mmCIF file of C-alpha atoms in Angstrom:
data_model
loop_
_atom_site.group_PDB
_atom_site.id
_atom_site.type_symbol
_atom_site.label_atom_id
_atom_site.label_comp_id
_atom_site.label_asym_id
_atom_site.label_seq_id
_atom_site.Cartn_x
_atom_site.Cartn_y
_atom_site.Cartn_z
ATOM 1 C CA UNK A 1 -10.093 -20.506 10.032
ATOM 2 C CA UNK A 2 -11.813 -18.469 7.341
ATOM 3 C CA UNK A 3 -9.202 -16.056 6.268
ATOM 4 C CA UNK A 4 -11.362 -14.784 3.576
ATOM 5 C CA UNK A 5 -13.252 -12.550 6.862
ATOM 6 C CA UNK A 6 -9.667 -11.075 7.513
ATOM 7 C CA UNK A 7 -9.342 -9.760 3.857
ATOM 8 C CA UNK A 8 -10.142 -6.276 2.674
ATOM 9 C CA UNK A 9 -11.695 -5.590 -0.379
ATOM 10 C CA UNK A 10 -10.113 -2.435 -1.972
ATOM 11 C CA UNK A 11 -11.964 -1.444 -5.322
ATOM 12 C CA UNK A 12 -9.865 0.037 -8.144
ATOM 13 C CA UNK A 13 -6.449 -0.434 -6.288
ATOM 14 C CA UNK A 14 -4.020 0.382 -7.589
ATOM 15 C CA UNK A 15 -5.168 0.721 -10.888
ATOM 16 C CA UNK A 16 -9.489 1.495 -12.324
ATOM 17 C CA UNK A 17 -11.139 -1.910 -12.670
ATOM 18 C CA UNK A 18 -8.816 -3.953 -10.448
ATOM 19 C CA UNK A 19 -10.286 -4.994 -7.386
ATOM 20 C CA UNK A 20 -7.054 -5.156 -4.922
ATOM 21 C CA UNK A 21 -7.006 -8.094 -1.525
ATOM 22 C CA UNK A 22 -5.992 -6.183 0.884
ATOM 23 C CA UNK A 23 -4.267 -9.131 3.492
ATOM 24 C CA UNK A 24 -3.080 -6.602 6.047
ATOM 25 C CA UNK A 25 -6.033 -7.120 8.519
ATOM 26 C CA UNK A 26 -4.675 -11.475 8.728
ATOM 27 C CA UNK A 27 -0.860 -10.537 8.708
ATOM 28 C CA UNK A 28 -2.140 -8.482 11.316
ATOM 29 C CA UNK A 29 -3.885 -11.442 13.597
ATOM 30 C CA UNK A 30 -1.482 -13.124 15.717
ATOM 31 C CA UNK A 31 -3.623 -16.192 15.389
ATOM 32 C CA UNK A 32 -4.246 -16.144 11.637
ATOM 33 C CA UNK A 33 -0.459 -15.489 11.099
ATOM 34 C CA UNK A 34 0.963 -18.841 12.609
ATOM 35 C CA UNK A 35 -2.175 -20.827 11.945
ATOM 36 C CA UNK A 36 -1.987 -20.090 7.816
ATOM 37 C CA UNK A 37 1.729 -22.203 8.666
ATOM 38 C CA UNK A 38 -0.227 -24.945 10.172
ATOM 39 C CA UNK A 39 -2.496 -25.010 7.051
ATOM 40 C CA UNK A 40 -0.083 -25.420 4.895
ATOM 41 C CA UNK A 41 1.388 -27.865 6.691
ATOM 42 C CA UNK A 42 -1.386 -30.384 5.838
ATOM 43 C CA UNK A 43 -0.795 -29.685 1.865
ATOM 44 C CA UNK A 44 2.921 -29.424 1.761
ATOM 45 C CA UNK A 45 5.588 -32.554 1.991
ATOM 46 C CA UNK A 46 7.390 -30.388 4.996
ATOM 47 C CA UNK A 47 10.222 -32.711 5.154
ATOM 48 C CA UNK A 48 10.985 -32.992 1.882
ATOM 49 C CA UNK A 49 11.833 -29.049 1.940
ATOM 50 C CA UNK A 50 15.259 -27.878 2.781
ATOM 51 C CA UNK A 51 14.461 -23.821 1.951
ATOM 52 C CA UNK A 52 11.421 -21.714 1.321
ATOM 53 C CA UNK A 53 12.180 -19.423 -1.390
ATOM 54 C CA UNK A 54 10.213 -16.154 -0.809
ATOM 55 C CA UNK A 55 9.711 -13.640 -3.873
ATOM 56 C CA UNK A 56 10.745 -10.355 -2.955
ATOM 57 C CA UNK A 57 8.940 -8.630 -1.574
ATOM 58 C CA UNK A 58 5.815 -9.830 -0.250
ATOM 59 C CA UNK A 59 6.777 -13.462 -0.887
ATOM 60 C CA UNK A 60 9.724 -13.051 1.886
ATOM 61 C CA UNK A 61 7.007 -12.841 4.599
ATOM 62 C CA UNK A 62 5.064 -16.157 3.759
ATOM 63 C CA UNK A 63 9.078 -17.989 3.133
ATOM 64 C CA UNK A 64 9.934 -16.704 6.179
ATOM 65 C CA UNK A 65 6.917 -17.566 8.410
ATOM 66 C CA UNK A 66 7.074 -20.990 7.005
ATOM 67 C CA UNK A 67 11.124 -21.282 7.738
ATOM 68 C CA UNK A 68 10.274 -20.554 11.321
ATOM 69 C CA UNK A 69 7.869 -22.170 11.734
ATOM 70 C CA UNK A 70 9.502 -25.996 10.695
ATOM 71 C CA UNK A 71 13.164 -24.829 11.246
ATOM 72 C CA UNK A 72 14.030 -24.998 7.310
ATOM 73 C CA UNK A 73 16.545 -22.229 5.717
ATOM 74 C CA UNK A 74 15.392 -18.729 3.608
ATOM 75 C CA UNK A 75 16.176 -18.302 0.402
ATOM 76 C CA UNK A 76 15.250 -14.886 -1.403
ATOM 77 C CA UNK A 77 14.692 -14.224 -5.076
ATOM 78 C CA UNK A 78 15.366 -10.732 -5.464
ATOM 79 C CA UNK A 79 14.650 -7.995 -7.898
ATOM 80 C CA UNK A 80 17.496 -6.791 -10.398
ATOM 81 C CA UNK A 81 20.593 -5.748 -8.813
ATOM 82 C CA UNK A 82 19.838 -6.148 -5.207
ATOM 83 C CA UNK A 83 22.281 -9.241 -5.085
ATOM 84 C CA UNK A 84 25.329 -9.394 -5.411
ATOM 85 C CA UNK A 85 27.751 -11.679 -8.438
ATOM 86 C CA UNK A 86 26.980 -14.673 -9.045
ATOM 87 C CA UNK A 87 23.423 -14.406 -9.492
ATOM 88 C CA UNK A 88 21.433 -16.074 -12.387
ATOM 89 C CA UNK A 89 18.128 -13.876 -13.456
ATOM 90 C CA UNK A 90 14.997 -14.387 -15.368
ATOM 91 C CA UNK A 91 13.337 -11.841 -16.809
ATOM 92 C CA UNK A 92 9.200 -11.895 -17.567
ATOM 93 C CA UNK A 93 6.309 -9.729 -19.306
ATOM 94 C CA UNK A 94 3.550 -7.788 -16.900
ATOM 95 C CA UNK A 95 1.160 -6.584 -17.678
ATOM 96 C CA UNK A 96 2.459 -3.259 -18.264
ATOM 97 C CA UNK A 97 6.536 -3.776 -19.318
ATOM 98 C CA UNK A 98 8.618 -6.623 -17.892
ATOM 99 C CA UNK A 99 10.516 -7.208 -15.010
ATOM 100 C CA UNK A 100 13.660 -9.182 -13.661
ATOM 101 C CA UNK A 101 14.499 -11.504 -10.770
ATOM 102 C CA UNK A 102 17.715 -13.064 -9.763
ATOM 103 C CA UNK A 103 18.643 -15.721 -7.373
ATOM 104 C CA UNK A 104 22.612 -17.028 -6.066
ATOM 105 C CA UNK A 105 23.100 -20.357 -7.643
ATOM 106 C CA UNK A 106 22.695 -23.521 -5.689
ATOM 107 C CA UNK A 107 26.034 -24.597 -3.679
ATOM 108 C CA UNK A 108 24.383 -27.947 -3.649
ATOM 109 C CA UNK A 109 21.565 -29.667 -4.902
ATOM 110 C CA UNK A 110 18.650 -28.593 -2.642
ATOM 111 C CA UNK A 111 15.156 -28.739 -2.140
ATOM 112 C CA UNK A 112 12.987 -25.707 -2.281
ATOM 113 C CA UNK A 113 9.649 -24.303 -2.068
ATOM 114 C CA UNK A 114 8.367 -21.186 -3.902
ATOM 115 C CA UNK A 115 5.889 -18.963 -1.889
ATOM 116 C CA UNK A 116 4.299 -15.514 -2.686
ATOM 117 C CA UNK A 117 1.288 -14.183 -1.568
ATOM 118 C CA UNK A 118 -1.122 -14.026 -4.907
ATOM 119 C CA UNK A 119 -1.324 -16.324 -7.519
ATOM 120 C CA UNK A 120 -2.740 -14.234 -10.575
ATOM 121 C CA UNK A 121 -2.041 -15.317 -13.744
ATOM 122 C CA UNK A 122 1.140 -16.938 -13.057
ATOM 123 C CA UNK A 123 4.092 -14.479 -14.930
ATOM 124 C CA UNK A 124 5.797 -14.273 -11.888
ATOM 125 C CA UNK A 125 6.081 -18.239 -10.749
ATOM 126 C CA UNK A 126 6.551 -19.223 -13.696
ATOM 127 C CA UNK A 127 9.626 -17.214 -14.127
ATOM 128 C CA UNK A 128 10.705 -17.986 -10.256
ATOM 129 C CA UNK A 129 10.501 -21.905 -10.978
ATOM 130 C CA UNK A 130 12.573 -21.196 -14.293
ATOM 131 C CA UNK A 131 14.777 -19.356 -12.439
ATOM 132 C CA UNK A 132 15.335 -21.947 -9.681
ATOM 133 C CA UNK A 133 15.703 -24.800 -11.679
ATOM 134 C CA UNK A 134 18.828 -23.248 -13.911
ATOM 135 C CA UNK A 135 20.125 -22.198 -10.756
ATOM 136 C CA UNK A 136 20.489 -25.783 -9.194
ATOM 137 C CA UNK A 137 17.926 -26.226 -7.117
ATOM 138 C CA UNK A 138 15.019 -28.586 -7.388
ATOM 139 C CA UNK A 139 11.564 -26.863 -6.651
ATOM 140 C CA UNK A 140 9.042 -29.519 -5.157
ATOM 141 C CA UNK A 141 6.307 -27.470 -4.292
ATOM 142 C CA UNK A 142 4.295 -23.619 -5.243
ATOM 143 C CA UNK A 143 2.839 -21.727 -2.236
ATOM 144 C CA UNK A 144 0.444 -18.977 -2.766
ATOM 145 C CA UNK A 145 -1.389 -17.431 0.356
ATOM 146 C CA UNK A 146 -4.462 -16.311 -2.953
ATOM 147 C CA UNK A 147 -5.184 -18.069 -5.861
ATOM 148 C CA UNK A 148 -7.018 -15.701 -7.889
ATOM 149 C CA UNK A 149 -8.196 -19.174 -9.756
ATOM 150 C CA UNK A 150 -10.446 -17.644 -12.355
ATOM 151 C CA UNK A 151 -7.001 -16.191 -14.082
ATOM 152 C CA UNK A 152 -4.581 -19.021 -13.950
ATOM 153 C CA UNK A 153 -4.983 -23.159 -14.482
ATOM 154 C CA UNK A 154 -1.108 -23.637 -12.894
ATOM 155 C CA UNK A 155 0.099 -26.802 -12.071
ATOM 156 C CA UNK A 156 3.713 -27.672 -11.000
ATOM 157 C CA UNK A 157 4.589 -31.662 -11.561
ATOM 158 C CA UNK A 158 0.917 -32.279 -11.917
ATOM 159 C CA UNK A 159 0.561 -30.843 -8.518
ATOM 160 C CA UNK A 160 -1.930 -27.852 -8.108
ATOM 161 C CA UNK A 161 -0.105 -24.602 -6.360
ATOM 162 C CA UNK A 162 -0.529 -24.635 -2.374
ATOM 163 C CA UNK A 163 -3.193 -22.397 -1.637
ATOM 164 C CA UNK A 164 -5.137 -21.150 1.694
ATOM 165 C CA UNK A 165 -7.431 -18.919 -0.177
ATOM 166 C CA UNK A 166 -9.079 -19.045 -3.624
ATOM 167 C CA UNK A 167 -11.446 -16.768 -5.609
ATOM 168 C CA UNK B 1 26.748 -19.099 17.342
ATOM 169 C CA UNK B 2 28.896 -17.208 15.300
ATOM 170 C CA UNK B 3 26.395 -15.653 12.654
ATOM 171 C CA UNK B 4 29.771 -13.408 11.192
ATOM 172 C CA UNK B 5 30.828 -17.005 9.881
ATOM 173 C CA UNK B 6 27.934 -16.924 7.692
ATOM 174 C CA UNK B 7 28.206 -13.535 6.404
ATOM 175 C CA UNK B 8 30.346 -12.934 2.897
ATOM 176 C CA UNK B 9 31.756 -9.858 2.447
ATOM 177 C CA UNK B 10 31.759 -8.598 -0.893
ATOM 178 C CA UNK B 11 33.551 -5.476 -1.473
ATOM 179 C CA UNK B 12 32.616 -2.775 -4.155
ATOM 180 C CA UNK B 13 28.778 -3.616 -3.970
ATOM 181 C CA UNK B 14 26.680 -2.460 -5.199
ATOM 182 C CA UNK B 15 28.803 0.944 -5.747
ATOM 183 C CA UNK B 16 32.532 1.249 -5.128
ATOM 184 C CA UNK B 17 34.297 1.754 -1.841
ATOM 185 C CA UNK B 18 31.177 -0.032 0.013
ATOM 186 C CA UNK B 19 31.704 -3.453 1.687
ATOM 187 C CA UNK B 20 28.609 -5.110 1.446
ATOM 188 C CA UNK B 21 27.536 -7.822 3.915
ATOM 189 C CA UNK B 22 25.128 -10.901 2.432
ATOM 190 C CA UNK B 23 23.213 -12.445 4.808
ATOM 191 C CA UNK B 24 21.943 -14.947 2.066
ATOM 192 C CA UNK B 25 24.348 -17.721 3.552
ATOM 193 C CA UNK B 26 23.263 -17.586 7.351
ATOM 194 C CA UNK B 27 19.274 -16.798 5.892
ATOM 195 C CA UNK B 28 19.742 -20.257 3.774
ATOM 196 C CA UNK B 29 21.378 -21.838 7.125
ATOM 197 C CA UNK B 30 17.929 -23.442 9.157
ATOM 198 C CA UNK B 31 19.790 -23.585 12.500
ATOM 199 C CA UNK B 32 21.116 -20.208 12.435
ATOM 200 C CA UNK B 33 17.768 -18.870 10.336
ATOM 201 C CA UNK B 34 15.624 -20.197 13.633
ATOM 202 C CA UNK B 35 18.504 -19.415 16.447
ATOM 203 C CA UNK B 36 18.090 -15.533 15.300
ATOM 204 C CA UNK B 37 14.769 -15.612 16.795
ATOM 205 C CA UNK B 38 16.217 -17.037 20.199
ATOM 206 C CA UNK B 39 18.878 -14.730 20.227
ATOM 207 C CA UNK B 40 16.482 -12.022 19.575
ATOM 208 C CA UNK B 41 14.260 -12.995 22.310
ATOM 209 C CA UNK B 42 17.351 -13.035 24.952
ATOM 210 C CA UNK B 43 17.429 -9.092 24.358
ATOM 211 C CA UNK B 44 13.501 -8.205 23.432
ATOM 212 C CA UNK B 45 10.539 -8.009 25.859
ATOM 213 C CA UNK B 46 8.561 -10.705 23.618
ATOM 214 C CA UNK B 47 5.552 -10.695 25.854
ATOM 215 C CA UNK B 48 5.484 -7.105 26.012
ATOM 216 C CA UNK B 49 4.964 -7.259 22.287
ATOM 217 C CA UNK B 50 1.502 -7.294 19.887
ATOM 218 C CA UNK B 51 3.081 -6.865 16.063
ATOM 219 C CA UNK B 52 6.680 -7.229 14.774
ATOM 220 C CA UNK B 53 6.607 -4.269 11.826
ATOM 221 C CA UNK B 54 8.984 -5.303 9.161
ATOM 222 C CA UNK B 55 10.494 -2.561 6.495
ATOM 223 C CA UNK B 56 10.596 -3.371 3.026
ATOM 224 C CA UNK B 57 11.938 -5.312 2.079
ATOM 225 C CA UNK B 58 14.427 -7.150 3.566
ATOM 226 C CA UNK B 59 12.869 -5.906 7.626
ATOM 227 C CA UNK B 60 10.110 -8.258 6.393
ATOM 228 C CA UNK B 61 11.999 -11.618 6.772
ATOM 229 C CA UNK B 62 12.983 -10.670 10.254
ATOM 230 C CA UNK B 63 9.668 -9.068 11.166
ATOM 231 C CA UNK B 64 8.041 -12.551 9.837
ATOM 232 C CA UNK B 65 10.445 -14.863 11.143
ATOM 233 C CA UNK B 66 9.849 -13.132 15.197
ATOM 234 C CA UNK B 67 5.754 -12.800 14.237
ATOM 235 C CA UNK B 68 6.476 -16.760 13.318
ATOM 236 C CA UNK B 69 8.265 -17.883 16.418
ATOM 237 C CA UNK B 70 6.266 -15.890 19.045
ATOM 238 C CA UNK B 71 3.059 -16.393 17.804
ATOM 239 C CA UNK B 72 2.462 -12.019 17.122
ATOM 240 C CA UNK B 73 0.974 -10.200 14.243
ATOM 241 C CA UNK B 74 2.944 -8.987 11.497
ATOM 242 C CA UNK B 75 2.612 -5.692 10.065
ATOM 243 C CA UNK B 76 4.465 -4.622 6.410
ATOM 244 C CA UNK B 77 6.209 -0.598 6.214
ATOM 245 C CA UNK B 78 5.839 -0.420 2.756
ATOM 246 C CA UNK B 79 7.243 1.456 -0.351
ATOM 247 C CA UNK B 80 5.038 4.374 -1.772
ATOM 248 C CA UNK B 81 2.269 3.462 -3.745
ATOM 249 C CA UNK B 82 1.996 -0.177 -2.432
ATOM 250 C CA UNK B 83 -0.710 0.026 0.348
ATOM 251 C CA UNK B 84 -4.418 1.110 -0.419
ATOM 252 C CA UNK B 85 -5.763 4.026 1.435
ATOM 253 C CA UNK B 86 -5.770 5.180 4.591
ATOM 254 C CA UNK B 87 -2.002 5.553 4.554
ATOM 255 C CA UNK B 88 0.552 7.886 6.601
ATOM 256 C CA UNK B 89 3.630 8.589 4.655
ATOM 257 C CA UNK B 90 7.276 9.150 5.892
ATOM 258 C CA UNK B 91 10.113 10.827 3.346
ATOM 259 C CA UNK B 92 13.193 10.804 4.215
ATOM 260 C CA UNK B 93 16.715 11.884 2.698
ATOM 261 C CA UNK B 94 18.680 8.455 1.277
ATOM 262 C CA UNK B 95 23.003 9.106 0.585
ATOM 263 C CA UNK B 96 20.920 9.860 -3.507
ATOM 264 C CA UNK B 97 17.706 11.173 -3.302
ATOM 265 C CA UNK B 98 14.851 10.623 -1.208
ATOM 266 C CA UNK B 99 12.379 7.589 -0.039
ATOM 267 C CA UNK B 100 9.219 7.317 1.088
ATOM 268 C CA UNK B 101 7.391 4.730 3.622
ATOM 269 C CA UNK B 102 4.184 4.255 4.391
ATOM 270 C CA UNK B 103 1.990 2.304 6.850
ATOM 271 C CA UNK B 104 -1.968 1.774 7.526
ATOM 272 C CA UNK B 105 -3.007 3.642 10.218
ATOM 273 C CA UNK B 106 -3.741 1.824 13.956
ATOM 274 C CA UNK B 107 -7.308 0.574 14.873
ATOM 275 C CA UNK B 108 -6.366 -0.221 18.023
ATOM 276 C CA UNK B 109 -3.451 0.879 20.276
ATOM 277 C CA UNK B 110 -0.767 -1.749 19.613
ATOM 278 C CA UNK B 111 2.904 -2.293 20.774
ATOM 279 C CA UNK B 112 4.989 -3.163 18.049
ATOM 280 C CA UNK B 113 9.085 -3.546 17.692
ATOM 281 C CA UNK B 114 10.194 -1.985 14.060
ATOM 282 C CA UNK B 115 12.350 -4.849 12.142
ATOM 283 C CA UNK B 116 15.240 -4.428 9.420
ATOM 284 C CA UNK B 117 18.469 -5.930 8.553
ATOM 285 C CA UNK B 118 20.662 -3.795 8.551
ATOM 286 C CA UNK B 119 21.312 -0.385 10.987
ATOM 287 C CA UNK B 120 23.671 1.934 8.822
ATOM 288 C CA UNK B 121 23.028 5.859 9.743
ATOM 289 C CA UNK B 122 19.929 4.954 10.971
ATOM 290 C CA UNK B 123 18.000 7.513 8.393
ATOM 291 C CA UNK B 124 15.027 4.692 7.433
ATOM 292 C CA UNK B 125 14.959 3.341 10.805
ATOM 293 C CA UNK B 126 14.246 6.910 12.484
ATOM 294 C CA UNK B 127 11.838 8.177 9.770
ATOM 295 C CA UNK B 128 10.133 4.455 10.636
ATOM 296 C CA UNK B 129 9.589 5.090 14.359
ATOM 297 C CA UNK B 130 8.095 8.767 13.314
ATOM 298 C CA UNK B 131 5.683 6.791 10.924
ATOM 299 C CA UNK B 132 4.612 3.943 13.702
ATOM 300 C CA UNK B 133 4.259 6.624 16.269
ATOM 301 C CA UNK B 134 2.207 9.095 13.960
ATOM 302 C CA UNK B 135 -0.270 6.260 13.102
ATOM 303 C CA UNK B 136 -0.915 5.412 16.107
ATOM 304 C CA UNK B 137 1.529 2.332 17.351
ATOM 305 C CA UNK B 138 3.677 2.407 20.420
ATOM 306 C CA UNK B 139 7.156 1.530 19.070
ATOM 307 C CA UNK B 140 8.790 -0.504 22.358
ATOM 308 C CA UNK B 141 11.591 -1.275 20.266
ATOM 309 C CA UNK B 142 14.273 -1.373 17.404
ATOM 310 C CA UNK B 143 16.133 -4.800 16.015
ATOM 311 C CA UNK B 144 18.013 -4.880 13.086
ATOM 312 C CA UNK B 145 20.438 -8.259 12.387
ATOM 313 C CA UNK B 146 23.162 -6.254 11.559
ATOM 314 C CA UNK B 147 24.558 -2.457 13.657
ATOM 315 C CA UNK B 148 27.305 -0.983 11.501
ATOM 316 C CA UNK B 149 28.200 0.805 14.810
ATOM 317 C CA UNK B 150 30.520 3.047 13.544
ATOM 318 C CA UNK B 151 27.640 5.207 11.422
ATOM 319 C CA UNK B 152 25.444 5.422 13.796
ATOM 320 C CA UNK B 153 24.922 6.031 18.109
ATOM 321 C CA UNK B 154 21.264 5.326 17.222
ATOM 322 C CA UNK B 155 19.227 4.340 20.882
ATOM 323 C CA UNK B 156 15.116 4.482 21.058
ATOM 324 C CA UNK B 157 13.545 5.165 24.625
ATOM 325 C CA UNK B 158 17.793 5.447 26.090
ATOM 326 C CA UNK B 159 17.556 1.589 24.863
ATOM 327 C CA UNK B 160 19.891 0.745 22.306
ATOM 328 C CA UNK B 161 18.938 -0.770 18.632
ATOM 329 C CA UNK B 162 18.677 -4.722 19.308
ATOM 330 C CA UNK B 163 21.196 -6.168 17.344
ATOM 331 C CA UNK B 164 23.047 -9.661 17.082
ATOM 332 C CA UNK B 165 25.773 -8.610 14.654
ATOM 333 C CA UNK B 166 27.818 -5.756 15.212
ATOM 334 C CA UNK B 167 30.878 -4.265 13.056
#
């Protein structure tokens, strides 16, 4: 499927200069939606995955179609003070200021993939695979719906990050 | 299967004198993450159905997780400021202060069911179905995971909210 015809292009959104992927038109298309599952299908271990950690909030929609799709458990990472004690959090610079997620720690030693929907230049996974790993869980695999590739050279265990769509 | 088995109760959060319900052991629970969806579509017209709209952020698990099993679009209700132009916006009075919604406007007349996870006094939800049905969608109907019945009498089209947990 070329998803890339199911993007919008949004210049200067939401700040002058950036040019903003507007995925709304593919969450959109019943057909795109389940098939971007079945694509990353054929790069991920699928049964090596117990939960698909989704990083609030857009990451929660690509954890969650993938934990429907194979029958494998959610997992959010939240922003700062959404969950409640225990939580572990991991704060991170952006590009303007910093910000903080937090996770509940691991009741047992599980398997876990992190998804969010653009890969730019990596603040935020890094931080979420921190953040996993302190909490107890083991993180086998990165899922990104964009990898803005000219910004980031990512790897996790030698591994590139999962993507459907690169620029 | 008894989803209020898989739902701590934490009192006090996140101010005090409010019992607060986390989901995050039944989300991280596969069976009961995927039996939702079956649940769901015992008590929702699935065919009658183009786009499950999810709410940020937490509406956009369930929204994902039916647009997942069912093989529909997804469509995100976002925070201000988050979507690029053309946008409708919704305000609407919160227990402090005020929040706004907003959502890209229909191309195309589209039947979609408005997804969150928890009904309380049913402010968000209601200022959601004005938004849907200003910008263009036909809303056929209203799940949430979780009814706090007591707050609320809420119905849409004399149907009530879907719902598979109810206090």
């Amino acid at each position: 499927m070329n998803y890339k015809e199911l993007i919008r292009e949004v210049p200067d959104f939401p700040i002058a200069g950036v040019l903003f992927r507007d995925v709304s038109p593919l969450l959109q298309n019943a057909e795109a939606f389940s098939q971007m599952a079945l694509d990353f299908e054929k790069i991920i271990d699928i049964k090596n995955v117990d939960l698909f950690v989704g990083i609030e909030s857009r990451g929660f929609i690509f954890a969650a179609l993938m934990a429907a799709k194979f029958n494998k458990g959610f997992l959010p990472l939240r922003k700062a003070g959404k969950l409640p004690q225990p939580v572990l959090a991991e704060s991170y610079d952006l590009e303007y200021g910093q910000a903080t997620l937090e996770i509940a720690p691991a009741a047992k030693k599980q398997r876990v993939v992190v998804c969010d929907d653009v890969l730019a230049t990596g603040g935020t996974l890094k931080a979420s695979v921190s953040l996993c790993e302190r909490a107890g869980y083991e993180v086998v695999d990165l899922m990104v719906l964009i990898n803005l590739t000219f910004l980031n050279k990512m790897t996790h265990k030698n591994q590139p990050v999962k993507s459907l769509i690169q620029y």
